[in-house]
Structures are given as C-alpha cells and as structure tokens.
Short mmCIF file of C-alpha atoms in Angstrom, two decimals:
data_model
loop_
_atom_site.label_atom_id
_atom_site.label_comp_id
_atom_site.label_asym_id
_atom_site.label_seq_id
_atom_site.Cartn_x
_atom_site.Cartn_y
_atom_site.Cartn_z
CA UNK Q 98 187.26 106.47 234.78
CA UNK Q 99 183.60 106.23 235.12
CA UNK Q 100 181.35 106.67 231.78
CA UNK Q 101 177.55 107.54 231.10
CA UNK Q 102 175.68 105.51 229.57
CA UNK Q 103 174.23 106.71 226.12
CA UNK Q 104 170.61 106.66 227.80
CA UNK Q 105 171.44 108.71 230.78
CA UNK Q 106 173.48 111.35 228.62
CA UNK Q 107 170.15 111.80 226.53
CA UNK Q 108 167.72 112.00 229.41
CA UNK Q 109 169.90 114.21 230.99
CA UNK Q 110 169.91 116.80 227.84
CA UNK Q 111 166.37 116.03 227.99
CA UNK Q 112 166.15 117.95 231.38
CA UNK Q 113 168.27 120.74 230.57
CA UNK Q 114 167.72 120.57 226.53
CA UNK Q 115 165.04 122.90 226.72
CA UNK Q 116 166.87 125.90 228.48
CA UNK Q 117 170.19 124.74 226.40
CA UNK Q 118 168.86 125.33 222.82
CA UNK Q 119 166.53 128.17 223.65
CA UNK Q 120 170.40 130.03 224.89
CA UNK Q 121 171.84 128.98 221.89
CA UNK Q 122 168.95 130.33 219.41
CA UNK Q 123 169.85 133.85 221.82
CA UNK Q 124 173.46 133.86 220.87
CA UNK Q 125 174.26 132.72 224.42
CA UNK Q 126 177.72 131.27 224.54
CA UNK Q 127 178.13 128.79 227.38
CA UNK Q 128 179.89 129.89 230.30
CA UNK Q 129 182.01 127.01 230.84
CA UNK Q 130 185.49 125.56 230.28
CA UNK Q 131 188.43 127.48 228.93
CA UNK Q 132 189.55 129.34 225.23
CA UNK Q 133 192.19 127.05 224.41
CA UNK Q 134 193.17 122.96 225.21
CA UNK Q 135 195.80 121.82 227.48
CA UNK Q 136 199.32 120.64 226.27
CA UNK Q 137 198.64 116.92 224.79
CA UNK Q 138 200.62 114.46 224.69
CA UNK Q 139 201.58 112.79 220.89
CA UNK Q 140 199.74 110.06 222.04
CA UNK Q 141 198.01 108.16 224.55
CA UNK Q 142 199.33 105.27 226.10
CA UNK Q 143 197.96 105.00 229.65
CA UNK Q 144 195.33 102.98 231.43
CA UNK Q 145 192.09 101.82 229.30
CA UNK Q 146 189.95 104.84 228.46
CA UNK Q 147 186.47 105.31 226.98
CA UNK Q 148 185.83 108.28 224.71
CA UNK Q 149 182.50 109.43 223.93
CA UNK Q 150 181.87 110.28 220.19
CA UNK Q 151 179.07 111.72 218.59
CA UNK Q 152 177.31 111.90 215.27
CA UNK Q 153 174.66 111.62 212.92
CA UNK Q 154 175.62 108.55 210.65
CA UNK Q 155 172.41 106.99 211.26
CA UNK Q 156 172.14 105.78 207.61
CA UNK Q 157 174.91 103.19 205.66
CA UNK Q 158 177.95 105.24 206.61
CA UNK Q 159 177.03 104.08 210.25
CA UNK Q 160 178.16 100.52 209.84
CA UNK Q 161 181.27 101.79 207.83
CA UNK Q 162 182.39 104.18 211.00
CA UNK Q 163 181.40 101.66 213.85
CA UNK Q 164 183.76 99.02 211.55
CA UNK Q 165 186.86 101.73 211.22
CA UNK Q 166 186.12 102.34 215.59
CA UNK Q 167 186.44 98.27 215.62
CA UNK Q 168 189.93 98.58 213.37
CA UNK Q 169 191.03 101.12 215.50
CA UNK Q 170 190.35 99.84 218.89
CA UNK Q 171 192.06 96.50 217.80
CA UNK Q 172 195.34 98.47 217.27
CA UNK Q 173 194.85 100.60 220.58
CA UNK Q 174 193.23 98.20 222.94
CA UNK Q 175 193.18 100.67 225.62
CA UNK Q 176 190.81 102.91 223.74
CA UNK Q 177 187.54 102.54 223.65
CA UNK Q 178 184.89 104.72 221.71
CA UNK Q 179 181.17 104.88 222.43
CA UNK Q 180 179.68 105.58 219.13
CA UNK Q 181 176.40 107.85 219.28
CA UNK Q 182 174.65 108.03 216.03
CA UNK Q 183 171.57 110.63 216.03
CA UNK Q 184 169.60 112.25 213.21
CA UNK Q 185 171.30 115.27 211.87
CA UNK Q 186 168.71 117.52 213.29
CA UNK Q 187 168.42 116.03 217.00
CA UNK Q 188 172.30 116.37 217.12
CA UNK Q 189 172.73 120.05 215.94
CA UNK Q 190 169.75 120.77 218.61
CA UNK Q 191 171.41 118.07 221.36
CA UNK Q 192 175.11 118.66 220.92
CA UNK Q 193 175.07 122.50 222.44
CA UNK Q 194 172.50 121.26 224.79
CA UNK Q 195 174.87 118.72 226.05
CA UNK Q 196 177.74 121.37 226.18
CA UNK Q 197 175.93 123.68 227.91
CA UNK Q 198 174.99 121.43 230.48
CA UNK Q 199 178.69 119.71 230.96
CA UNK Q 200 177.37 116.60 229.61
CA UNK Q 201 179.31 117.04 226.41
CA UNK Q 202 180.11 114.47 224.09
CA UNK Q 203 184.71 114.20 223.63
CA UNK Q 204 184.45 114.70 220.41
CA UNK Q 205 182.21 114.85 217.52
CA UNK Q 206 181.47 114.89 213.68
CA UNK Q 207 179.72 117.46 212.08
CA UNK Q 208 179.17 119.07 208.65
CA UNK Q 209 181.50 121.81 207.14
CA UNK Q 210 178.63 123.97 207.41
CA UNK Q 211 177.78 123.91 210.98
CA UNK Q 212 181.25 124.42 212.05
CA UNK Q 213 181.23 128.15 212.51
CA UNK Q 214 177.77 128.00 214.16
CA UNK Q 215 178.93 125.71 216.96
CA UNK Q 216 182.51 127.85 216.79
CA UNK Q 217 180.72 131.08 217.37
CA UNK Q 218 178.04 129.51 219.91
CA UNK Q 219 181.37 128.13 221.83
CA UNK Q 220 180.30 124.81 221.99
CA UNK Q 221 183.95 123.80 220.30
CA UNK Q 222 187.12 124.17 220.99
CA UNK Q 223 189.68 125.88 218.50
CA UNK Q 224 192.21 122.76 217.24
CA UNK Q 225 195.10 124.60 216.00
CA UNK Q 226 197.43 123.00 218.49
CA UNK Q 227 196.86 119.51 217.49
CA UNK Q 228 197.43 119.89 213.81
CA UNK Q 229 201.17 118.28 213.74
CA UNK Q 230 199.70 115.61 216.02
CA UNK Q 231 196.86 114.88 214.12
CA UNK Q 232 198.79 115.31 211.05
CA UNK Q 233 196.90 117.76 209.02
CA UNK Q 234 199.22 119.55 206.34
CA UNK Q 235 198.13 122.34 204.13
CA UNK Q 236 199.35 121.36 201.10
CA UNK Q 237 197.23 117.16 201.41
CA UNK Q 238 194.05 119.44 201.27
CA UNK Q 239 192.39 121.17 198.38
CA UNK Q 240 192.43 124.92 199.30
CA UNK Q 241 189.12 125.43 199.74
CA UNK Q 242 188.91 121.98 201.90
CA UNK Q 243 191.76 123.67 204.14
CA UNK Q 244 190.22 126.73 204.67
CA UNK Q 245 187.04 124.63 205.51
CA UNK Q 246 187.08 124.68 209.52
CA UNK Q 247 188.62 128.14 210.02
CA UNK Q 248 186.70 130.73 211.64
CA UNK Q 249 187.81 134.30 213.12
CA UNK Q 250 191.77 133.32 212.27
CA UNK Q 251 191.40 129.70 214.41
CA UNK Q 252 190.74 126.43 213.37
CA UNK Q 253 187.55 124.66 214.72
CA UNK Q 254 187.34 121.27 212.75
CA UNK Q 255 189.91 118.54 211.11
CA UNK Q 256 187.90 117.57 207.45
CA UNK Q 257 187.66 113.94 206.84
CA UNK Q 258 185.96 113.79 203.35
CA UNK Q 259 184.34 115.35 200.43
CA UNK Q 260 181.22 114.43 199.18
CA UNK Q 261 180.45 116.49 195.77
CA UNK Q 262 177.58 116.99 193.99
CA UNK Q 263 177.65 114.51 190.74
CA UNK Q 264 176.03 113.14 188.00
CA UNK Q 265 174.75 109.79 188.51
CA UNK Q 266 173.82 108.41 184.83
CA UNK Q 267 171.87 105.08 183.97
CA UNK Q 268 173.76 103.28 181.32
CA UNK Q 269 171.01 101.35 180.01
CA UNK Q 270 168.95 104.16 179.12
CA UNK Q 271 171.59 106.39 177.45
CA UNK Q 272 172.55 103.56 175.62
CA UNK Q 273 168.97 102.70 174.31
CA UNK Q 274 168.99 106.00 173.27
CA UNK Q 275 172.02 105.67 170.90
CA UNK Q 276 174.27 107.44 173.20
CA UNK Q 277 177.94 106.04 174.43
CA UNK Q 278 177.13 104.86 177.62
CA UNK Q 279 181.08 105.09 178.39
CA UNK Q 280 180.69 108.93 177.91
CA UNK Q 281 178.04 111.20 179.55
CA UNK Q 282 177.60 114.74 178.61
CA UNK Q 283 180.07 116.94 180.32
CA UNK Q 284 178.62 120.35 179.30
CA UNK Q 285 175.52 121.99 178.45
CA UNK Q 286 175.40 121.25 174.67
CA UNK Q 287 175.93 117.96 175.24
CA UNK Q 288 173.60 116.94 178.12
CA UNK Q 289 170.15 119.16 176.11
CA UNK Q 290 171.07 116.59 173.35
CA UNK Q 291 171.53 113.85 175.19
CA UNK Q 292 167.95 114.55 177.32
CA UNK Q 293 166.23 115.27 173.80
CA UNK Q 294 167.89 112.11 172.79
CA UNK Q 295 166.44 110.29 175.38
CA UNK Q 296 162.94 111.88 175.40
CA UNK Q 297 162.88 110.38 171.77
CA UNK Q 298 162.70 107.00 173.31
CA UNK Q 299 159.38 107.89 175.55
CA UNK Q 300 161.76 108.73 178.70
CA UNK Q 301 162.36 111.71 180.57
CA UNK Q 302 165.79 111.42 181.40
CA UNK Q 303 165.90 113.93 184.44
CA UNK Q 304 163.43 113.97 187.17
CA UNK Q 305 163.84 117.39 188.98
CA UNK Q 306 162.87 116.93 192.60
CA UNK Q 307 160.98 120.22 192.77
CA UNK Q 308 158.72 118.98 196.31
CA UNK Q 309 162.10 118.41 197.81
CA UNK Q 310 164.17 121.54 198.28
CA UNK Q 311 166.83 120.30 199.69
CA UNK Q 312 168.26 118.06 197.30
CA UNK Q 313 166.83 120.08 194.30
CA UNK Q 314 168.56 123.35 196.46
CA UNK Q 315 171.90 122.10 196.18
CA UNK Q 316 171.21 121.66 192.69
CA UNK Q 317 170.76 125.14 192.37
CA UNK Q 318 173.65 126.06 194.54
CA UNK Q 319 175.95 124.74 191.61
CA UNK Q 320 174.23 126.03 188.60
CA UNK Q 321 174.86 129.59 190.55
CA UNK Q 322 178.26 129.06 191.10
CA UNK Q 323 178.61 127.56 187.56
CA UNK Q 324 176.97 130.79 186.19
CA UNK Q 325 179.28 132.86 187.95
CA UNK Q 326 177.21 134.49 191.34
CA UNK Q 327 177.44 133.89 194.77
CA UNK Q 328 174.88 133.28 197.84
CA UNK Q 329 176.56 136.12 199.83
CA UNK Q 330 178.53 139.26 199.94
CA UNK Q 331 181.95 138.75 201.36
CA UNK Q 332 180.75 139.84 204.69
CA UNK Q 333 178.13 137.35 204.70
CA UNK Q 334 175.31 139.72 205.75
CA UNK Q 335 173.31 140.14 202.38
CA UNK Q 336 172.01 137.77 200.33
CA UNK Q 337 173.55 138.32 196.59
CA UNK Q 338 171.42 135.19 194.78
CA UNK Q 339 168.86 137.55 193.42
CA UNK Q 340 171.35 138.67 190.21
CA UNK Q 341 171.78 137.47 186.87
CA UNK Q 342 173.77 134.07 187.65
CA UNK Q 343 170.98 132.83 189.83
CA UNK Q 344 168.03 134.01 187.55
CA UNK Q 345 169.90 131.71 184.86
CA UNK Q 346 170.64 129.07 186.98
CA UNK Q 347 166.91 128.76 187.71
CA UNK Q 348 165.54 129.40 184.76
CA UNK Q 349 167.66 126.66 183.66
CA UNK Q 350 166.10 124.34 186.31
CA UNK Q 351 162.57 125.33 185.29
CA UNK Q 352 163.73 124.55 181.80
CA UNK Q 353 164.19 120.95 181.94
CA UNK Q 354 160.04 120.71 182.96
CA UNK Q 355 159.46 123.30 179.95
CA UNK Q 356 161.01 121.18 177.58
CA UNK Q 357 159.19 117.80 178.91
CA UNK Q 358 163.07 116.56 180.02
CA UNK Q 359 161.75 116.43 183.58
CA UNK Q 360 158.07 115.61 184.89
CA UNK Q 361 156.48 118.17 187.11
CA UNK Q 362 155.62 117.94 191.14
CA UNK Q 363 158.13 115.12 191.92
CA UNK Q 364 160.08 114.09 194.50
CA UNK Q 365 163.58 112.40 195.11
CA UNK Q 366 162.16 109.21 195.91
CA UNK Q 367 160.33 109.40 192.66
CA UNK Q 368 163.37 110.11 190.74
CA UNK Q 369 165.44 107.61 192.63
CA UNK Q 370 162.67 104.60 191.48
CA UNK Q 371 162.20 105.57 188.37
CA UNK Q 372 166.38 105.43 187.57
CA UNK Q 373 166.19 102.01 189.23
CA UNK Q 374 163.52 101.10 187.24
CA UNK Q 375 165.33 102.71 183.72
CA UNK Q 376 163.12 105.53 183.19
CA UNK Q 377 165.52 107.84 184.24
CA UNK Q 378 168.94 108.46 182.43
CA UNK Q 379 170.27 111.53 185.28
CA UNK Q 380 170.52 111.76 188.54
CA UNK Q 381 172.63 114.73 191.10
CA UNK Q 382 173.51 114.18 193.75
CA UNK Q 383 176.22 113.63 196.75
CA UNK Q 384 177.98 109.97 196.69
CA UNK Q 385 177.38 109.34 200.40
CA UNK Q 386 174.26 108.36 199.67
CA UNK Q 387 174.22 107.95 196.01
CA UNK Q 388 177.10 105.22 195.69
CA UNK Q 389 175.71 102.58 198.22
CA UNK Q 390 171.88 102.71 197.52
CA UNK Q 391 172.45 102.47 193.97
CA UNK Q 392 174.79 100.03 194.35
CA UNK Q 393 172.51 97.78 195.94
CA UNK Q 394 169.68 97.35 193.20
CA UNK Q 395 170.65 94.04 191.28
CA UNK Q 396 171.20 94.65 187.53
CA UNK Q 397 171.28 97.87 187.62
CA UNK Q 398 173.54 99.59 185.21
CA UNK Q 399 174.86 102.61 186.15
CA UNK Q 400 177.71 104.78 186.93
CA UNK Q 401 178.80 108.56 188.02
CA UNK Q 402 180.87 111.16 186.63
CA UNK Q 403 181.73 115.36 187.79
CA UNK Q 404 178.51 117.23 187.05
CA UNK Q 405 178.03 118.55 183.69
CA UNK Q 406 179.59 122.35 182.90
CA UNK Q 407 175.82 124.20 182.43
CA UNK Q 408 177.31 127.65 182.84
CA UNK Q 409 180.40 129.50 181.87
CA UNK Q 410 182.47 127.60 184.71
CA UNK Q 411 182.84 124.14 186.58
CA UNK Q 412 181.95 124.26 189.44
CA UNK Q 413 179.69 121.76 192.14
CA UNK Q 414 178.25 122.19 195.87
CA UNK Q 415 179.93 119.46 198.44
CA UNK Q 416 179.91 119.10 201.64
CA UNK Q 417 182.23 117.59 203.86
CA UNK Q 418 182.11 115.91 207.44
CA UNK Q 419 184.57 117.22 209.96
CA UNK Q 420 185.68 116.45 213.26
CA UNK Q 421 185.41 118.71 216.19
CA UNK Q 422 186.52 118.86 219.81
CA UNK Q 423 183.75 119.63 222.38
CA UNK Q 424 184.36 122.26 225.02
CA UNK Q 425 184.06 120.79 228.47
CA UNK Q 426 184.09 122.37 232.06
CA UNK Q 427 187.29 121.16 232.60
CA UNK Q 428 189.76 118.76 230.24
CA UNK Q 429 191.17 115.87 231.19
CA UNK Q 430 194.74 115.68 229.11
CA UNK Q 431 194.18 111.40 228.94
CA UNK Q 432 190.84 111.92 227.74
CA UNK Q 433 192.60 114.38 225.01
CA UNK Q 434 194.98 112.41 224.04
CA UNK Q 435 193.07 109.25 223.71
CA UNK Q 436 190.89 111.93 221.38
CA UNK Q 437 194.18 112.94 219.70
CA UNK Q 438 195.74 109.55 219.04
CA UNK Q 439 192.35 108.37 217.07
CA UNK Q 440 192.01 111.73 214.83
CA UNK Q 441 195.27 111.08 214.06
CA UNK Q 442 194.15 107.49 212.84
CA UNK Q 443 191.30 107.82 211.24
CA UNK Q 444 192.89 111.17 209.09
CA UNK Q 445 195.38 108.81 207.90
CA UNK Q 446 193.23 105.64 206.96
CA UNK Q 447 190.17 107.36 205.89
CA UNK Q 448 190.24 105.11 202.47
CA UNK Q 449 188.18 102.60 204.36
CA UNK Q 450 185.70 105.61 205.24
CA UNK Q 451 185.20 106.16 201.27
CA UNK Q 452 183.52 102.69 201.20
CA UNK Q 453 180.50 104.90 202.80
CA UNK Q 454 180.53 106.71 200.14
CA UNK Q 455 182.04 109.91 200.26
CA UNK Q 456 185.54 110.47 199.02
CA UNK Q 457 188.76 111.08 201.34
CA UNK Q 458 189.86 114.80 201.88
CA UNK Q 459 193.66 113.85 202.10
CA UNK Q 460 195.13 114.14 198.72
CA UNK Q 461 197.37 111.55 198.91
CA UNK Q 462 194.75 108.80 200.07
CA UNK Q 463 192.39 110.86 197.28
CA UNK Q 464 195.30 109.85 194.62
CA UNK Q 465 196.03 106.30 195.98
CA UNK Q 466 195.75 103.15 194.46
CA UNK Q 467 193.00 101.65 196.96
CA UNK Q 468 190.66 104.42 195.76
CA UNK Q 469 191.27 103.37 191.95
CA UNK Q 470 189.86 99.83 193.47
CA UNK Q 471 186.47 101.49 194.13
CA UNK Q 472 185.22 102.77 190.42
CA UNK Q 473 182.35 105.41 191.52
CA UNK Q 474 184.69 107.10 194.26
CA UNK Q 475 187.15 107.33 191.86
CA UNK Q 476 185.04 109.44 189.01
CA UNK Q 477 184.02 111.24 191.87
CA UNK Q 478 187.05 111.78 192.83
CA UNK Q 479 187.60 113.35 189.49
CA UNK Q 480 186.27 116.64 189.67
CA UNK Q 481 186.45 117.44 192.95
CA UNK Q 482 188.75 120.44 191.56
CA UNK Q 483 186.11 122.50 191.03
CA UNK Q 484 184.18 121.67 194.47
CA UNK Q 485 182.41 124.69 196.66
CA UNK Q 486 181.39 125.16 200.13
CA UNK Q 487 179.26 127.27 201.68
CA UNK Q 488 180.82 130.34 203.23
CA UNK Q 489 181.86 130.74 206.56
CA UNK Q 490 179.12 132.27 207.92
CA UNK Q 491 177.57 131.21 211.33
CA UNK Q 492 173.55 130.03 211.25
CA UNK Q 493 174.36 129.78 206.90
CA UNK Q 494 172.84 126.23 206.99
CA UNK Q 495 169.65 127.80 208.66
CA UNK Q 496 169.74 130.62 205.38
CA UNK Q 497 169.90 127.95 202.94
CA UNK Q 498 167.37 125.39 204.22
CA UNK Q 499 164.51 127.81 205.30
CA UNK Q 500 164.58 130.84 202.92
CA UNK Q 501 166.57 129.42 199.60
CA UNK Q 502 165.30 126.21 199.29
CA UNK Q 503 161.99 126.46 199.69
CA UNK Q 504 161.97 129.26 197.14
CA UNK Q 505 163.66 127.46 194.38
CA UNK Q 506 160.80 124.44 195.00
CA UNK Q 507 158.41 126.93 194.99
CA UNK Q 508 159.50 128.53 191.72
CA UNK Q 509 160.10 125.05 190.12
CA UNK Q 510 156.18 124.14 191.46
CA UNK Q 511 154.99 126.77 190.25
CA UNK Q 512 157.60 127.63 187.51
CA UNK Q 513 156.80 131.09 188.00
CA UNK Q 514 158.84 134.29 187.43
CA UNK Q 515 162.44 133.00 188.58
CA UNK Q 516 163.65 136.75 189.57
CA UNK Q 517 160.72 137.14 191.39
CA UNK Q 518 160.89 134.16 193.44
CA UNK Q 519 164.50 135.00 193.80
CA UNK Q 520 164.09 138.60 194.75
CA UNK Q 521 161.30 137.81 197.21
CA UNK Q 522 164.16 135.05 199.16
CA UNK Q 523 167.12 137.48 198.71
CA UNK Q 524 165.25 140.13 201.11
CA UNK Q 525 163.89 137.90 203.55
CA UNK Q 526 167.50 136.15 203.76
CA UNK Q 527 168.98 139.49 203.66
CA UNK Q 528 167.46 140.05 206.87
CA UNK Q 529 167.86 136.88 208.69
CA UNK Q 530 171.68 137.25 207.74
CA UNK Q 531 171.72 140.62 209.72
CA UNK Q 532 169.88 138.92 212.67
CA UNK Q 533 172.23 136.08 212.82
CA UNK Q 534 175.31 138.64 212.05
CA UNK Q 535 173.99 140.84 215.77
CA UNK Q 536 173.59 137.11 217.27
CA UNK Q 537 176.84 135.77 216.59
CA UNK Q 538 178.72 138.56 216.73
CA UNK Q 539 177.90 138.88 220.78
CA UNK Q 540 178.80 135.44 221.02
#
C-alpha cells in the first residue's frame, strides 16, 4: 500500500488548511466517511503495513513514544508506524484540516479535553466496538478516567495516562528551614507554616507564575474544586466560577504574594530556575514535564508528592492523553486492524510510557511493581484518587485558555478584587459557552 510522505501530507493541509479550519470554527462537520467502523479483525496479521500516527509529543515524551513504536514494531514486524510529532496548537488546527480534506492521519493522540471537540466536529470516529479488542475494562480505570472519552452515550478516545497536578518540593530548602524534608505539608495549616518557615530563611518558597496563565490557571482549577465549586453548570452552557469556592480559591492565590510567600510579576521559567537554583521550596505542576526536567539538573534535591488539601476537599486538575481513531472517506479493515493490534499494545505496556513522565491510566500497571521502580511516578501515583477533568463540553479547552486564564493572571498582576475579576470572566465565558453550545449542537 502506498504512503505519503510526512512533507506532502503537510503541504497538502497547507492547500486546503485554510478552508478546513475556517469549517470547523463554523461548526461544519465534514461530509465524509461513515458513523460507525467496519468489523475488525482481533488482530492484524497480513502483508507489511504502514500506519500513520499523529501527535504533539514534540518535547521529552517524544523520544519515550518513538522508543515504545521501536518495541512494538520489533514484535509485529509487519507494522510500521510513521510517527508525526507537531506542536499542540498546529495539530488541533491541522488534524480536522487533514480530515476534512481525506488526508487524515490513522490514528492519533490527543488530550482528554479536546476529545469532544473533535467528536462533535466529526473528525473521529466513535470506538465502542474495539473495546474487548483493545482491552479496555471499566473496572482498570478510575471512574472519572473511564468516563473520560465518552460523549453523547459513545466512546471517542481509549486513555493512556494521567498526568495530575502535584507538588514538586525542594528538599534542600525545606530542610534548611528545619522542616522534615521526608514530609511536605499535605494541607493548608501545614504548607502557611511551612512557607513562613521558609521565608524565615530569606526564601520565598512559592513562586506563583502570575504572567503565565496557563500553568498558574490550572492552579486555580484545583483550589476551586478543592473549595467545593465548579467551572460549569451540568449543561455546560454557563460559567459557575464566579461563586464563593472560586473567590476563595483566588484570594488564596493572591495570598501567597500578600504574605511575601511568592514574588510578584513572575513567570514559570522564573520559578522553575529559582527551585533549581534552591530558592524555591514549591512547585505545581503536571509530571510530564515536571519529572524529567527536574530530573536532569545534577544535585538537585528534590521530590513530589499529591498537592496539598487548601480547601475543604482533595482534589487536583489532570489531564490525560488519549487515543483516537480518525474518520476517513472510506476504511480500509487492514489498515484498522494494524491500528487495533497496536492500541491494544501500547494499553497494555504503557509502564514504559510513564518513563515520560506521566503516570499509566490502567490500574493494574498504576499498582505494579515496575512503577514502584520509578520513585516520582509512584508519589504521583498516590493521589491520583482525587484527580479532575474538565467536563465534557465541546470547545471547553478554548473557555479555559482565553477567558479563565487570563483573568486569574490578571487578578494575580494586579491582585485586584478577586470577585470582580471573576465576575467580569464568568459573563464573557457565559456567553462563549452558549455560542459554542448553538455550534456544536448543529454539528
């Protein structure tokens, strides 16, 4: 079977990019292939094949995938996968482009939150027939993990790993500070004390990253949570972070600049050098990327644990990276089950994929003794009880990154009113909710 090669695929969505995305930002689902895959086969063991895979590991979990793709093709010779890695935001804008214009990757990786996007903008295919094959059963996933990739009563996406929010503590500086570096505060009593502690040594012991919304966003998603609210009424068309849990939450966040804990107008990178450099005891954050770039910095002492309990409740944003099935104009049942027969794989050996970083959805490989061989994915692995995802929403990652989290840096900037801030975000999300509610909802 012929292939193309990675650089005609992206000149060719280059062409028809343009008229691709702009459908997609209408709500235009793509007119071609069919509502449900063929019968396929347990697995594939026909002629050599070549499967086309995208993603957007463009960072250290790159190397880790292409490695697994090596392992796998070693054990299924006749299998090949073309591995293309993109930056998250040229693959959400190229992957429907490709669809739409038949030039559609077989399969593909993608974040929890983007799956009922692309399931709404038909770019996927539902995967509820391949679960047996695959080997996804209900009760090897955390609930909410399970729940994770269904949309409208189908399932769009197979989860591969969890990657929690968690605290990230420099062992060094607690312990200069007279605290037991073998126990880091696990609730809010403890960690004020143990940042005045540390401020008593001349160190602020956590940088908040107000100039970068993102990562200091997420932050915020968990204090919410933790305090008790939510993003979004159950229908997902009104924005419900305006009430009393996310005034708290923030205020909270502003707090650790009131009290001198955190300097003002900094950025992740700033927070990142200045734990390296053990003038900063705290940092959140997800273990994908956490776990290997701290790991790299010779004599550095640190180590990670579930985020602290702040509020009334546990509780800490994650994300997860799933696989999904591209629709095509037609579907070749080879080409699926050559798809099929490496899900199936890589769901059942995804310890080597926690060396990226992130920790294995499967609770069995989650409780296994090759995880207890890697320390930091192991305390990660520790409260991932109390993880939460973003609802199921279509266009909720657009919400989040370009009305919430830009308000909560603004407020932290600033550290003005937090209700106001809050109030201002919750109508102007409000509305883009409704918008995406009349898009979607056509598609």
């Amino acid at each position: 079977m012929s292939t193309l090669t990675r650089r005609a695929v992206l000149r060719a969505i280059g062409t028809a990019g343009i008229a691709g995305v702009a459908a997609t930002i209408a709500g235009c689902a793509p007119t071609i292939g069919t509502g449900r895959l063929p019968r396929i086969a347990a697995a594939y063991d026909g002629p050599p094949i070549r499967l086309r895979f995208w993603n957007g590991l463009t960072g250290g979990d790159g190397p880790v995938m292409r490695t697994l793709i090596a392992e796998f093709t070693r054990e299924h010779p006749n299998i090949g996968i073309d591995m293309y890695a993109l930056p998250w935001t040229d693959f959400y804008q190229k992957f429907p482009a490709a669809v739409t214009s038949g030039l559609a990757p077989d399969f593909a990786l993608m974040h929890n939150f983007q799956v009922a996007t692309n399931a709404a903008r038909k770019v996927i295919m539902p995967v509820d027939e391949v679960l047996d094959t695959v080997g996804l059963v209900e009760d090897e996933y955390l609930p909410v993990v399970w729940g994770s990739g269904v949309y409208r009563g189908q399932r769009w996406s197979l989860p591969l790993d969890m990657w929690p929010d968690s605290l990230f503590y420099n062992r060094r500086v607690l312990e200069q500070a007279g605290l037991d570096p073998d126990a880091p505060p696990a609730d809010r009593t403890g960690y004020e004390q143990a940042l005045d502690a540390i401020a008593s040594t001349g160190i602020r012991g956590h940088w908040l990253p107000a100039v970068d919304p993102q990562g200091v966003g997420r932050g915020f998603d968990s204090l919410l949570w933790q305090f008790g609210g939510e993003h979004y009424d159950s229908a997902g068309r009104a924005a419900t972070f305006a009430g009393e849990a996310g005034v708290e939450a923030l205020a909270w966040q502003q707090s650790l600049v009131h009290n001198g804990w955190s300097p003002r107008s900094v950025s992740g990178s700033d927070a990142s050098i200045a734990f390296k450099n053990d003038q900063n005891a705290f940092l959140w954050g997800g273990p994908g990327a956490l776990i290997n770039d701290l790991g790299s910095v010779d004599g550095l002492d640190w180590d990670v644990a579930p985020l602290p309990r702040i509020g009334g409740r546990r509780a800490a944003f994650s994300g997860s990276h799933q696989f999904v099935v591209s629709r095509q104009p037609s579907f070749d049942a080879d080409r699926l089950a050559a798809v099929v027969t490496f899900l199936g794989w890589i769901l059942a050996n995804s310890i080597g994929w926690a060396t990226a970083g992130p920790v294995p959805a499967r609770l069995p490989i989650l409780e296994s003794p090759e995880l207890a061989d890697l320390p930091a994915q192991a305390n990660v692995a520790a409260g991932v009880e109390h993880i939460r995802f973003y609802p199921l929403v279509p266009g909720i990652a657009e919400v989040q990154t370009t009305i919430l989290y830009p308000a909560i840096g603004d407020a932290l900037l600033s550290l003005g009113d937090p209700r106001s801030a809050l109030d201002t975000a919750t109508t102007q999300a409000s509305f883009l909710l409704q918008e995406n509610a009349e898009k979607y909802g056509r598609a």
